[in-house]
Amino acid sequence: MTKQRTLKNYFSLEGKGLHTGLFLQITFKPAPENHGYKIKRTDVSGQPIIEAVVDKVVNTQRGTVLADNGVQVSTVEHALAALYGCEIDNCLIEIDGPEFPILDGSSIQYVRKIKEIGIQEQNAPRKYVSIKRKRIRVTDPETGSEMLLLPGESFNIESTIRFNSIILKQQKANITNLTDFAKDFASARTFVFVREIEQLLNNNLIKGGDLDNAIVIYDTPMPQQDYDRLAEATGMKQKNAKHLGYIMNKPLMYDNEPARHKLLDIIGDIALVGAFIEGSITAICPGHKINVLFAKAIREYYLENPLTTREMLKLQGI
């Protein structure tokens, strides 16, 4: 029987928010059995707690935003991916602002801290959702996105990303075991196309975005004057608007780093199901919108079938 797990101790990290630009401190604390993931806003009167489940998602524009009783917290996906990827069942996250810090744009700093302080096994059995004799499929005709969960006794994800870009056309990534997350996916950084930056800035987003926390993909030539203006706003050092390619402070962590980051985001969003998933996931053109719709469909099934843990299925002879 697989048992639930939590942290052995607490840890904190500090950094700026990607969209707000605020300097933030986030703390991860051990939590009791069946607690799940919960987020406490320590800067708000009464220190309200938001349960990190997909029912609480209120926005998926360039990140996953949770809210409850008028209090919200955004950009939670990288932290939740780290917890889920390290197979942590229960954790209380405290944050002193409206957004999680972006750190380096990946999950690796969270993962390193989790490994450093250690993981504590608990007594209660782990919660699983395991579909049998059916499938869960969600599509978005507008974007061409599709998410599919098929029955299986183990967990795996195969993801394909596609863009209308001469730099980043199509990439694939797959994970066959969560034990591979720390080494093969946690370091994959978020990315953005240059052509999207102006719109994001106009929408009051990415105030904290720079080359220390994102990969910039420059695939469509623009006038030098426009390029210079965006470079100044984001800290891009490349000055020649004719040179297309990746703009970044550090080399790619993996040849398919964008695809791996999108898979990381999937894990962070399905962490909101509230149980570990058994089965095979196929993702085509994933993004936070389709990820969350997918997580909602899985959670609905899970709540309607509360005994679908690995152990209960065996007891029932299914």
PDB file of C-alpha atoms in Angstrom:
ATOM      1  CA  MET A   1       0.000   0.000   0.000  1.00  0.00           C
ATOM      2  CA  THR A   2       1.370   3.385  -1.006  1.00  0.00           C
ATOM      3  CA  LYS A   3       1.066   5.871   1.842  1.00  0.00           C
ATOM      4  CA  GLN A   4       0.626   9.618   1.820  1.00  0.00           C
ATOM      5  CA  ARG A   5       3.681  11.832   2.240  1.00  0.00           C
ATOM      6  CA  THR A   6       4.471  15.311   3.493  1.00  0.00           C
ATOM      7  CA  LEU A   7       7.574  17.412   4.118  1.00  0.00           C
ATOM      8  CA  LYS A   8       9.870  16.637   7.053  1.00  0.00           C
ATOM      9  CA  ASN A   9      10.302  20.336   7.781  1.00  0.00           C
ATOM     10  CA  TYR A  10       9.481  23.731   6.328  1.00  0.00           C
ATOM     11  CA  PHE A  11      11.384  25.838   3.826  1.00  0.00           C
ATOM     12  CA  SER A  12      11.056  29.303   2.310  1.00  0.00           C
ATOM     13  CA  LEU A  13      12.054  30.937  -0.968  1.00  0.00           C
ATOM     14  CA  GLU A  14      11.955  34.556  -2.095  1.00  0.00           C
ATOM     15  CA  GLY A  15      11.647  36.228  -5.467  1.00  0.00           C
ATOM     16  CA  LYS A  16       9.563  38.490  -7.653  1.00  0.00           C
ATOM     17  CA  GLY A  17       6.210  37.698  -9.168  1.00  0.00           C
ATOM     18  CA  LEU A  18       6.190  37.236 -12.935  1.00  0.00           C
ATOM     19  CA  HIS A  19       3.071  39.297 -13.538  1.00  0.00           C
ATOM     20  CA  THR A  20       2.908  41.640 -10.521  1.00  0.00           C
ATOM     21  CA  GLY A  21       6.641  42.318 -10.193  1.00  0.00           C
ATOM     22  CA  LEU A  22       6.212  42.244  -6.387  1.00  0.00           C
ATOM     23  CA  PHE A  23       8.921  40.797  -4.135  1.00  0.00           C
ATOM     24  CA  LEU A  24       7.379  37.759  -2.452  1.00  0.00           C
ATOM     25  CA  GLN A  25       8.201  35.128   0.151  1.00  0.00           C
ATOM     26  CA  ILE A  26       6.726  31.645  -0.103  1.00  0.00           C
ATOM     27  CA  THR A  27       6.925  29.002   2.644  1.00  0.00           C
ATOM     28  CA  PHE A  28       6.129  25.288   2.382  1.00  0.00           C
ATOM     29  CA  LYS A  29       5.110  23.508   5.597  1.00  0.00           C
ATOM     30  CA  PRO A  30       4.310  19.905   6.545  1.00  0.00           C
ATOM     31  CA  ALA A  31       0.599  19.102   6.708  1.00  0.00           C
ATOM     32  CA  PRO A  32      -1.452  16.266   8.245  1.00  0.00           C
ATOM     33  CA  GLU A  33      -2.915  13.298   6.407  1.00  0.00           C
ATOM     34  CA  ASN A  34      -5.718  14.025   3.918  1.00  0.00           C
ATOM     35  CA  HIS A  35      -4.913  17.754   4.039  1.00  0.00           C
ATOM     36  CA  GLY A  36      -3.950  17.988   0.377  1.00  0.00           C
ATOM     37  CA  TYR A  37      -2.449  21.210  -0.961  1.00  0.00           C
ATOM     38  CA  LYS A  38      -3.676  24.444   0.607  1.00  0.00           C
ATOM     39  CA  ILE A  39      -2.480  28.031   0.217  1.00  0.00           C
ATOM     40  CA  LYS A  40      -2.557  30.632   3.009  1.00  0.00           C
ATOM     41  CA  ARG A  41      -2.409  34.342   2.156  1.00  0.00           C
ATOM     42  CA  THR A  42      -0.454  35.660   5.153  1.00  0.00           C
ATOM     43  CA  ASP A  43      -0.700  39.267   3.949  1.00  0.00           C
ATOM     44  CA  VAL A  44      -4.507  39.336   4.077  1.00  0.00           C
ATOM     45  CA  SER A  45      -6.505  39.984   7.250  1.00  0.00           C
ATOM     46  CA  GLY A  46      -7.461  36.681   8.858  1.00  0.00           C
ATOM     47  CA  GLN A  47      -4.895  34.846   6.727  1.00  0.00           C
ATOM     48  CA  PRO A  48      -7.484  33.070   4.554  1.00  0.00           C
ATOM     49  CA  ILE A  49      -6.737  29.649   3.133  1.00  0.00           C
ATOM     50  CA  ILE A  50      -7.485  28.614  -0.443  1.00  0.00           C
ATOM     51  CA  GLU A  51      -7.777  24.906  -1.175  1.00  0.00           C
ATOM     52  CA  ALA A  52      -5.602  24.117  -4.195  1.00  0.00           C
ATOM     53  CA  VAL A  53      -8.197  22.229  -6.204  1.00  0.00           C
ATOM     54  CA  VAL A  54      -9.412  22.860  -9.723  1.00  0.00           C
ATOM     55  CA  ASP A  55     -12.828  24.059  -8.513  1.00  0.00           C
ATOM     56  CA  LYS A  56     -11.065  27.198  -7.261  1.00  0.00           C
ATOM     57  CA  VAL A  57      -9.534  28.176 -10.623  1.00  0.00           C
ATOM     58  CA  VAL A  58     -10.800  31.567 -11.811  1.00  0.00           C
ATOM     59  CA  ASN A  59      -8.336  32.484 -14.564  1.00  0.00           C
ATOM     60  CA  THR A  60      -5.873  30.737 -16.875  1.00  0.00           C
ATOM     61  CA  GLN A  61      -4.414  33.677 -18.795  1.00  0.00           C
ATOM     62  CA  ARG A  62      -0.631  33.059 -18.848  1.00  0.00           C
ATOM     63  CA  GLY A  63      -0.849  31.087 -15.588  1.00  0.00           C
ATOM     64  CA  THR A  64      -3.233  29.365 -13.204  1.00  0.00           C
ATOM     65  CA  VAL A  65      -5.113  31.588 -10.744  1.00  0.00           C
ATOM     66  CA  LEU A  66      -7.021  30.279  -7.708  1.00  0.00           C
ATOM     67  CA  ALA A  67      -9.546  32.247  -5.645  1.00  0.00           C
ATOM     68  CA  ASP A  68     -11.932  31.771  -2.739  1.00  0.00           C
ATOM     69  CA  ASN A  69     -14.159  34.329  -1.009  1.00  0.00           C
ATOM     70  CA  GLY A  70     -12.664  37.189  -2.975  1.00  0.00           C
ATOM     71  CA  VAL A  71      -9.039  36.311  -2.182  1.00  0.00           C
ATOM     72  CA  GLN A  72      -6.870  35.013  -4.997  1.00  0.00           C
ATOM     73  CA  VAL A  73      -3.371  33.762  -5.718  1.00  0.00           C
ATOM     74  CA  SER A  74      -1.804  33.338  -9.140  1.00  0.00           C
ATOM     75  CA  THR A  75       1.040  31.535 -10.930  1.00  0.00           C
ATOM     76  CA  VAL A  76       0.739  28.472  -8.690  1.00  0.00           C
ATOM     77  CA  GLU A  77       1.534  25.827 -11.313  1.00  0.00           C
ATOM     78  CA  HIS A  78       5.331  25.530 -10.958  1.00  0.00           C
ATOM     79  CA  ALA A  79       5.157  25.047  -7.191  1.00  0.00           C
ATOM     80  CA  LEU A  80       2.331  22.511  -7.456  1.00  0.00           C
ATOM     81  CA  ALA A  81       4.242  20.649 -10.172  1.00  0.00           C
ATOM     82  CA  ALA A  82       7.182  20.349  -7.770  1.00  0.00           C
ATOM     83  CA  LEU A  83       4.979  18.925  -5.004  1.00  0.00           C
ATOM     84  CA  TYR A  84       3.192  16.495  -7.311  1.00  0.00           C
ATOM     85  CA  GLY A  85       6.396  15.574  -9.130  1.00  0.00           C
ATOM     86  CA  CYS A  86       8.093  14.787  -5.800  1.00  0.00           C
ATOM     87  CA  GLU A  87       4.998  12.787  -4.778  1.00  0.00           C
ATOM     88  CA  ILE A  88       4.031  15.003  -1.857  1.00  0.00           C
ATOM     89  CA  ASP A  89       0.387  14.514  -0.880  1.00  0.00           C
ATOM     90  CA  ASN A  90      -0.024  17.093   1.868  1.00  0.00           C
ATOM     91  CA  CYS A  91       1.444  20.585   2.169  1.00  0.00           C
ATOM     92  CA  LEU A  92       0.474  24.004   3.493  1.00  0.00           C
ATOM     93  CA  ILE A  93       1.877  26.811   1.351  1.00  0.00           C
ATOM     94  CA  GLU A  94       2.102  30.303   2.844  1.00  0.00           C
ATOM     95  CA  ILE A  95       2.516  33.309   0.560  1.00  0.00           C
ATOM     96  CA  ASP A  96       2.725  37.001   1.497  1.00  0.00           C
ATOM     97  CA  GLY A  97       1.232  38.361  -1.703  1.00  0.00           C
ATOM     98  CA  PRO A  98      -1.170  37.691  -4.586  1.00  0.00           C
ATOM     99  CA  GLU A  99       1.246  35.619  -6.674  1.00  0.00           C
ATOM    100  CA  PHE A 100       3.867  32.895  -6.262  1.00  0.00           C
ATOM    101  CA  PRO A 101       7.424  34.023  -7.122  1.00  0.00           C
ATOM    102  CA  ILE A 102       8.535  33.003 -10.594  1.00  0.00           C
ATOM    103  CA  LEU A 103      12.122  32.243  -9.438  1.00  0.00           C
ATOM    104  CA  ASP A 104      13.984  31.037 -12.564  1.00  0.00           C
ATOM    105  CA  GLY A 105      10.806  30.170 -14.473  1.00  0.00           C
ATOM    106  CA  SER A 106      10.927  26.463 -13.629  1.00  0.00           C
ATOM    107  CA  SER A 107      10.271  24.155 -10.649  1.00  0.00           C
ATOM    108  CA  ILE A 108      13.875  23.294  -9.853  1.00  0.00           C
ATOM    109  CA  GLN A 109      14.380  25.573  -6.838  1.00  0.00           C
ATOM    110  CA  TYR A 110      11.300  24.084  -5.165  1.00  0.00           C
ATOM    111  CA  VAL A 111      12.466  20.557  -5.954  1.00  0.00           C
ATOM    112  CA  ARG A 112      15.949  21.166  -4.567  1.00  0.00           C
ATOM    113  CA  LYS A 113      14.515  22.444  -1.285  1.00  0.00           C
ATOM    114  CA  ILE A 114      12.162  19.470  -1.025  1.00  0.00           C
ATOM    115  CA  LYS A 115      15.068  17.074  -1.551  1.00  0.00           C
ATOM    116  CA  GLU A 116      17.185  19.042   0.940  1.00  0.00           C
ATOM    117  CA  ILE A 117      14.749  18.924   3.862  1.00  0.00           C
ATOM    118  CA  GLY A 118      13.377  15.461   3.100  1.00  0.00           C
ATOM    119  CA  ILE A 119      10.015  13.751   2.825  1.00  0.00           C
ATOM    120  CA  GLN A 120       8.025  12.149   5.661  1.00  0.00           C
ATOM    121  CA  GLU A 121       5.833   9.100   5.034  1.00  0.00           C
ATOM    122  CA  GLN A 122       2.446   9.177   6.757  1.00  0.00           C
ATOM    123  CA  ASN A 123       0.021   6.419   7.749  1.00  0.00           C
ATOM    124  CA  ALA A 124      -3.002   7.057   5.534  1.00  0.00           C
ATOM    125  CA  PRO A 125      -3.173   5.440   2.083  1.00  0.00           C
ATOM    126  CA  ARG A 126      -2.517   7.690  -0.912  1.00  0.00           C
ATOM    127  CA  LYS A 127      -5.556   8.928  -2.831  1.00  0.00           C
ATOM    128  CA  TYR A 128      -5.711   7.815  -6.446  1.00  0.00           C
ATOM    129  CA  VAL A 129      -8.075   8.343  -9.331  1.00  0.00           C
ATOM    130  CA  SER A 130      -8.050   5.411 -11.716  1.00  0.00           C
ATOM    131  CA  ILE A 131     -10.516   5.220 -14.591  1.00  0.00           C
ATOM    132  CA  LYS A 132     -11.689   1.817 -15.749  1.00  0.00           C
ATOM    133  CA  ARG A 133     -13.262   0.822 -19.050  1.00  0.00           C
ATOM    134  CA  LYS A 134     -13.701   4.418 -20.242  1.00  0.00           C
ATOM    135  CA  ARG A 135     -11.705   7.469 -21.212  1.00  0.00           C
ATOM    136  CA  ILE A 136     -11.744  11.153 -20.366  1.00  0.00           C
ATOM    137  CA  ARG A 137     -11.264  13.472 -23.340  1.00  0.00           C
ATOM    138  CA  VAL A 138     -11.373  17.264 -23.501  1.00  0.00           C
ATOM    139  CA  THR A 139     -10.926  19.339 -26.660  1.00  0.00           C
ATOM    140  CA  ASP A 140     -10.793  23.009 -27.600  1.00  0.00           C
ATOM    141  CA  PRO A 141     -11.664  23.443 -31.305  1.00  0.00           C
ATOM    142  CA  GLU A 142     -10.594  27.092 -31.172  1.00  0.00           C
ATOM    143  CA  THR A 143      -6.962  26.230 -30.390  1.00  0.00           C
ATOM    144  CA  GLY A 144      -6.771  22.634 -31.626  1.00  0.00           C
ATOM    145  CA  SER A 145      -5.866  21.517 -28.106  1.00  0.00           C
ATOM    146  CA  GLU A 146      -6.769  18.045 -26.905  1.00  0.00           C
ATOM    147  CA  MET A 147      -6.232  16.150 -23.649  1.00  0.00           C
ATOM    148  CA  LEU A 148      -6.958  12.445 -23.278  1.00  0.00           C
ATOM    149  CA  LEU A 149      -6.769  10.107 -20.271  1.00  0.00           C
ATOM    150  CA  LEU A 150      -6.884   6.373 -20.961  1.00  0.00           C
ATOM    151  CA  PRO A 151      -7.025   3.574 -18.372  1.00  0.00           C
ATOM    152  CA  GLY A 152      -3.752   2.235 -17.030  1.00  0.00           C
ATOM    153  CA  GLU A 153      -2.146   1.064 -13.800  1.00  0.00           C
ATOM    154  CA  SER A 154       0.762   3.484 -14.029  1.00  0.00           C
ATOM    155  CA  PHE A 155       1.143   7.183 -14.751  1.00  0.00           C
ATOM    156  CA  ASN A 156       2.561   8.631 -17.936  1.00  0.00           C
ATOM    157  CA  ILE A 157       2.173  11.713 -20.115  1.00  0.00           C
ATOM    158  CA  GLU A 158       2.990  12.157 -23.787  1.00  0.00           C
ATOM    159  CA  SER A 159       2.784  15.778 -24.870  1.00  0.00           C
ATOM    160  CA  THR A 160       3.127  17.514 -28.238  1.00  0.00           C
ATOM    161  CA  ILE A 161       3.391  21.269 -28.703  1.00  0.00           C
ATOM    162  CA  ARG A 162       2.911  23.023 -32.050  1.00  0.00           C
ATOM    163  CA  PHE A 163       3.369  26.644 -33.023  1.00  0.00           C
ATOM    164  CA  ASN A 164       3.224  28.632 -36.233  1.00  0.00           C
ATOM    165  CA  SER A 165       6.885  29.536 -35.845  1.00  0.00           C
ATOM    166  CA  ILE A 166      10.059  29.039 -37.854  1.00  0.00           C
ATOM    167  CA  ILE A 167      11.997  28.689 -34.592  1.00  0.00           C
ATOM    168  CA  LEU A 168       9.655  26.455 -32.609  1.00  0.00           C
ATOM    169  CA  LYS A 169       7.366  24.415 -34.860  1.00  0.00           C
ATOM    170  CA  GLN A 170       6.740  21.128 -33.067  1.00  0.00           C
ATOM    171  CA  GLN A 171       8.291  19.393 -30.072  1.00  0.00           C
ATOM    172  CA  LYS A 172       7.417  16.328 -28.040  1.00  0.00           C
ATOM    173  CA  ALA A 173       8.079  15.342 -24.444  1.00  0.00           C
ATOM    174  CA  ASN A 174       7.024  12.367 -22.367  1.00  0.00           C
ATOM    175  CA  ILE A 175       7.326  11.179 -18.800  1.00  0.00           C
ATOM    176  CA  THR A 176       6.775   7.556 -17.782  1.00  0.00           C
ATOM    177  CA  ASN A 177       7.381   7.842 -14.048  1.00  0.00           C
ATOM    178  CA  LEU A 178       7.207  10.713 -11.566  1.00  0.00           C
ATOM    179  CA  THR A 179      10.641   9.696 -10.303  1.00  0.00           C
ATOM    180  CA  ASP A 180      11.974  11.231 -13.549  1.00  0.00           C
ATOM    181  CA  PHE A 181      10.440  14.635 -12.863  1.00  0.00           C
ATOM    182  CA  ALA A 182      13.257  16.139 -10.793  1.00  0.00           C
ATOM    183  CA  LYS A 183      16.009  15.228 -13.246  1.00  0.00           C
ATOM    184  CA  ASP A 184      14.269  15.533 -16.587  1.00  0.00           C
ATOM    185  CA  PHE A 185      11.578  18.214 -16.217  1.00  0.00           C
ATOM    186  CA  ALA A 186      11.943  20.380 -13.111  1.00  0.00           C
ATOM    187  CA  SER A 187      14.586  22.630 -14.721  1.00  0.00           C
ATOM    188  CA  ALA A 188      12.558  23.403 -17.866  1.00  0.00           C
ATOM    189  CA  ARG A 189      11.867  27.145 -17.969  1.00  0.00           C
ATOM    190  CA  THR A 190       8.823  29.035 -19.138  1.00  0.00           C
ATOM    191  CA  PHE A 191       8.974  30.710 -22.538  1.00  0.00           C
ATOM    192  CA  VAL A 192       7.321  33.513 -24.456  1.00  0.00           C
ATOM    193  CA  PHE A 193       7.316  34.713 -28.059  1.00  0.00           C
ATOM    194  CA  VAL A 194       8.517  38.255 -28.701  1.00  0.00           C
ATOM    195  CA  ARG A 195       5.322  38.928 -30.650  1.00  0.00           C
ATOM    196  CA  GLU A 196       3.312  38.215 -27.451  1.00  0.00           C
ATOM    197  CA  ILE A 197       5.287  40.483 -25.140  1.00  0.00           C
ATOM    198  CA  GLU A 198       3.704  43.792 -26.129  1.00  0.00           C
ATOM    199  CA  GLN A 199       0.187  42.427 -25.652  1.00  0.00           C
ATOM    200  CA  LEU A 200       1.143  40.999 -22.246  1.00  0.00           C
ATOM    201  CA  LEU A 201       2.606  44.332 -21.175  1.00  0.00           C
ATOM    202  CA  ASN A 202      -0.520  46.133 -22.394  1.00  0.00           C
ATOM    203  CA  ASN A 203      -2.625  43.717 -20.310  1.00  0.00           C
ATOM    204  CA  ASN A 204      -0.627  44.677 -17.212  1.00  0.00           C
ATOM    205  CA  LEU A 205       1.135  41.300 -17.139  1.00  0.00           C
ATOM    206  CA  ILE A 206       4.796  40.154 -16.942  1.00  0.00           C
ATOM    207  CA  LYS A 207       5.897  43.145 -14.841  1.00  0.00           C
ATOM    208  CA  GLY A 208       8.511  40.827 -13.333  1.00  0.00           C
ATOM    209  CA  GLY A 209       9.453  39.026 -16.545  1.00  0.00           C
ATOM    210  CA  ASP A 210      13.055  39.060 -17.727  1.00  0.00           C
ATOM    211  CA  LEU A 211      15.713  36.741 -19.119  1.00  0.00           C
ATOM    212  CA  ASP A 212      16.460  35.415 -15.625  1.00  0.00           C
ATOM    213  CA  ASN A 213      13.073  33.708 -15.509  1.00  0.00           C
ATOM    214  CA  ALA A 214      12.053  33.034 -19.113  1.00  0.00           C
ATOM    215  CA  ILE A 215      13.220  32.038 -22.565  1.00  0.00           C
ATOM    216  CA  VAL A 216      12.250  34.550 -25.253  1.00  0.00           C
ATOM    217  CA  ILE A 217      11.607  33.236 -28.764  1.00  0.00           C
ATOM    218  CA  TYR A 218      12.215  35.812 -31.496  1.00  0.00           C
ATOM    219  CA  ASP A 219      10.800  34.329 -34.692  1.00  0.00           C
ATOM    220  CA  THR A 220       9.143  37.218 -36.531  1.00  0.00           C
ATOM    221  CA  PRO A 221      11.270  40.171 -37.677  1.00  0.00           C
ATOM    222  CA  MET A 222      10.136  43.569 -36.470  1.00  0.00           C
ATOM    223  CA  PRO A 223      11.378  47.128 -36.998  1.00  0.00           C
ATOM    224  CA  GLN A 224      14.490  47.872 -34.980  1.00  0.00           C
ATOM    225  CA  GLN A 225      12.716  50.670 -33.118  1.00  0.00           C
ATOM    226  CA  ASP A 226       9.928  48.350 -31.927  1.00  0.00           C
ATOM    227  CA  TYR A 227      12.443  45.679 -30.986  1.00  0.00           C
ATOM    228  CA  ASP A 228      14.517  48.150 -28.954  1.00  0.00           C
ATOM    229  CA  ARG A 229      11.445  49.260 -27.038  1.00  0.00           C
ATOM    230  CA  LEU A 230      10.544  45.689 -26.073  1.00  0.00           C
ATOM    231  CA  ALA A 231      14.165  44.878 -25.270  1.00  0.00           C
ATOM    232  CA  GLU A 232      14.285  47.771 -22.835  1.00  0.00           C
ATOM    233  CA  ALA A 233      11.032  46.683 -21.173  1.00  0.00           C
ATOM    234  CA  THR A 234      12.173  43.078 -20.665  1.00  0.00           C
ATOM    235  CA  GLY A 235      15.932  43.333 -20.262  1.00  0.00           C
ATOM    236  CA  MET A 236      16.715  41.597 -23.551  1.00  0.00           C
ATOM    237  CA  LYS A 237      20.338  42.212 -24.479  1.00  0.00           C
ATOM    238  CA  GLN A 238      20.220  41.150 -28.116  1.00  0.00           C
ATOM    239  CA  LYS A 239      20.227  44.384 -30.125  1.00  0.00           C
ATOM    240  CA  ASN A 240      19.965  43.412 -33.798  1.00  0.00           C
ATOM    241  CA  ALA A 241      16.347  42.972 -34.858  1.00  0.00           C
ATOM    242  CA  LYS A 242      17.442  40.898 -37.870  1.00  0.00           C
ATOM    243  CA  HIS A 243      18.822  38.021 -35.760  1.00  0.00           C
ATOM    244  CA  LEU A 244      16.081  35.461 -35.095  1.00  0.00           C
ATOM    245  CA  GLY A 245      16.300  32.664 -32.517  1.00  0.00           C
ATOM    246  CA  TYR A 246      16.194  31.985 -28.780  1.00  0.00           C
ATOM    247  CA  ILE A 247      17.075  34.905 -26.511  1.00  0.00           C
ATOM    248  CA  MET A 248      18.166  33.765 -23.048  1.00  0.00           C
ATOM    249  CA  ASN A 249      20.732  34.284 -20.303  1.00  0.00           C
ATOM    250  CA  LYS A 250      21.532  30.575 -19.980  1.00  0.00           C
ATOM    251  CA  PRO A 251      21.761  27.844 -22.646  1.00  0.00           C
ATOM    252  CA  LEU A 252      18.822  25.500 -23.155  1.00  0.00           C
ATOM    253  CA  MET A 253      18.622  22.941 -20.351  1.00  0.00           C
ATOM    254  CA  TYR A 254      17.281  20.356 -22.833  1.00  0.00           C
ATOM    255  CA  ASP A 255      16.983  20.334 -26.631  1.00  0.00           C
ATOM    256  CA  ASN A 256      13.201  20.253 -26.212  1.00  0.00           C
ATOM    257  CA  GLU A 257      13.014  22.544 -23.178  1.00  0.00           C
ATOM    258  CA  PRO A 258       9.792  24.315 -24.287  1.00  0.00           C
ATOM    259  CA  ALA A 259       7.985  20.970 -24.657  1.00  0.00           C
ATOM    260  CA  ARG A 260       9.277  19.833 -21.277  1.00  0.00           C
ATOM    261  CA  HIS A 261       8.089  23.037 -19.656  1.00  0.00           C
ATOM    262  CA  LYS A 262       4.618  22.566 -21.123  1.00  0.00           C
ATOM    263  CA  LEU A 263       4.603  19.064 -19.628  1.00  0.00           C
ATOM    264  CA  LEU A 264       5.697  20.562 -16.294  1.00  0.00           C
ATOM    265  CA  ASP A 265       2.708  22.904 -16.529  1.00  0.00           C
ATOM    266  CA  ILE A 266       0.402  19.944 -17.179  1.00  0.00           C
ATOM    267  CA  ILE A 267       1.635  18.289 -13.979  1.00  0.00           C
ATOM    268  CA  GLY A 268       1.130  21.515 -12.026  1.00  0.00           C
ATOM    269  CA  ASP A 269      -2.428  21.857 -13.292  1.00  0.00           C
ATOM    270  CA  ILE A 270      -3.478  18.220 -12.824  1.00  0.00           C
ATOM    271  CA  ALA A 271      -2.159  18.470  -9.264  1.00  0.00           C
ATOM    272  CA  LEU A 272      -5.417  20.384  -8.738  1.00  0.00           C
ATOM    273  CA  VAL A 273      -7.394  17.148  -9.197  1.00  0.00           C
ATOM    274  CA  GLY A 274      -6.718  16.352  -5.534  1.00  0.00           C
ATOM    275  CA  ALA A 275      -5.505  12.795  -6.125  1.00  0.00           C
ATOM    276  CA  PHE A 276      -2.693  11.040  -7.941  1.00  0.00           C
ATOM    277  CA  ILE A 277      -3.709   9.908 -11.407  1.00  0.00           C
ATOM    278  CA  GLU A 278      -3.307   6.403 -12.745  1.00  0.00           C
ATOM    279  CA  GLY A 279      -3.495   6.168 -16.501  1.00  0.00           C
ATOM    280  CA  SER A 280      -2.030   7.376 -19.773  1.00  0.00           C
ATOM    281  CA  ILE A 281      -2.344  11.049 -20.663  1.00  0.00           C
ATOM    282  CA  THR A 282      -1.929  12.323 -24.212  1.00  0.00           C
ATOM    283  CA  ALA A 283      -1.728  16.086 -24.663  1.00  0.00           C
ATOM    284  CA  ILE A 284      -1.858  17.953 -27.970  1.00  0.00           C
ATOM    285  CA  CYS A 285      -1.108  21.686 -27.803  1.00  0.00           C
ATOM    286  CA  PRO A 286      -1.524  21.878 -24.022  1.00  0.00           C
ATOM    287  CA  GLY A 287      -1.993  25.153 -22.182  1.00  0.00           C
ATOM    288  CA  HIS A 288      -3.445  26.269 -18.870  1.00  0.00           C
ATOM    289  CA  LYS A 289      -6.970  26.645 -20.274  1.00  0.00           C
ATOM    290  CA  ILE A 290      -7.222  23.092 -21.641  1.00  0.00           C
ATOM    291  CA  ASN A 291      -5.202  21.681 -18.724  1.00  0.00           C
ATOM    292  CA  VAL A 292      -7.704  23.073 -16.243  1.00  0.00           C
ATOM    293  CA  LEU A 293     -10.726  21.843 -18.218  1.00  0.00           C
ATOM    294  CA  PHE A 294      -9.068  18.419 -18.262  1.00  0.00           C
ATOM    295  CA  ALA A 295      -8.344  18.514 -14.527  1.00  0.00           C
ATOM    296  CA  LYS A 296     -11.979  19.474 -13.874  1.00  0.00           C
ATOM    297  CA  ALA A 297     -13.232  16.479 -15.855  1.00  0.00           C
ATOM    298  CA  ILE A 298     -10.905  14.130 -13.973  1.00  0.00           C
ATOM    299  CA  ARG A 299     -11.863  15.603 -10.595  1.00  0.00           C
ATOM    300  CA  GLU A 300     -15.562  15.243 -11.392  1.00  0.00           C
ATOM    301  CA  TYR A 301     -14.981  11.563 -12.138  1.00  0.00           C
ATOM    302  CA  TYR A 302     -12.898  11.199  -8.969  1.00  0.00           C
ATOM    303  CA  LEU A 303     -15.574  12.745  -6.742  1.00  0.00           C
ATOM    304  CA  GLU A 304     -18.205  10.470  -8.275  1.00  0.00           C
ATOM    305  CA  ASN A 305     -15.969   7.422  -7.753  1.00  0.00           C
ATOM    306  CA  PRO A 306     -14.310   8.061  -4.361  1.00  0.00           C
ATOM    307  CA  LEU A 307     -13.210   4.455  -3.881  1.00  0.00           C
ATOM    308  CA  THR A 308     -11.101   4.254  -7.029  1.00  0.00           C
ATOM    309  CA  THR A 309      -7.790   3.970  -5.211  1.00  0.00           C
ATOM    310  CA  ARG A 310      -5.411   1.231  -6.252  1.00  0.00           C
ATOM    311  CA  GLU A 311      -6.052  -0.692  -3.014  1.00  0.00           C
ATOM    312  CA  MET A 312      -9.864  -0.471  -3.196  1.00  0.00           C
ATOM    313  CA  LEU A 313      -9.890  -1.663  -6.794  1.00  0.00           C
ATOM    314  CA  LYS A 314      -7.872  -4.707  -5.791  1.00  0.00           C
ATOM    315  CA  LEU A 315     -10.226  -5.389  -2.900  1.00  0.00           C
ATOM    316  CA  GLN A 316     -13.168  -5.270  -5.301  1.00  0.00           C
ATOM    317  CA  GLY A 317     -11.409  -7.547  -7.771  1.00  0.00           C
ATOM    318  CA  ILE A 318     -11.632  -4.960 -10.560  1.00  0.00           C
TER     319      ILE A 318
END
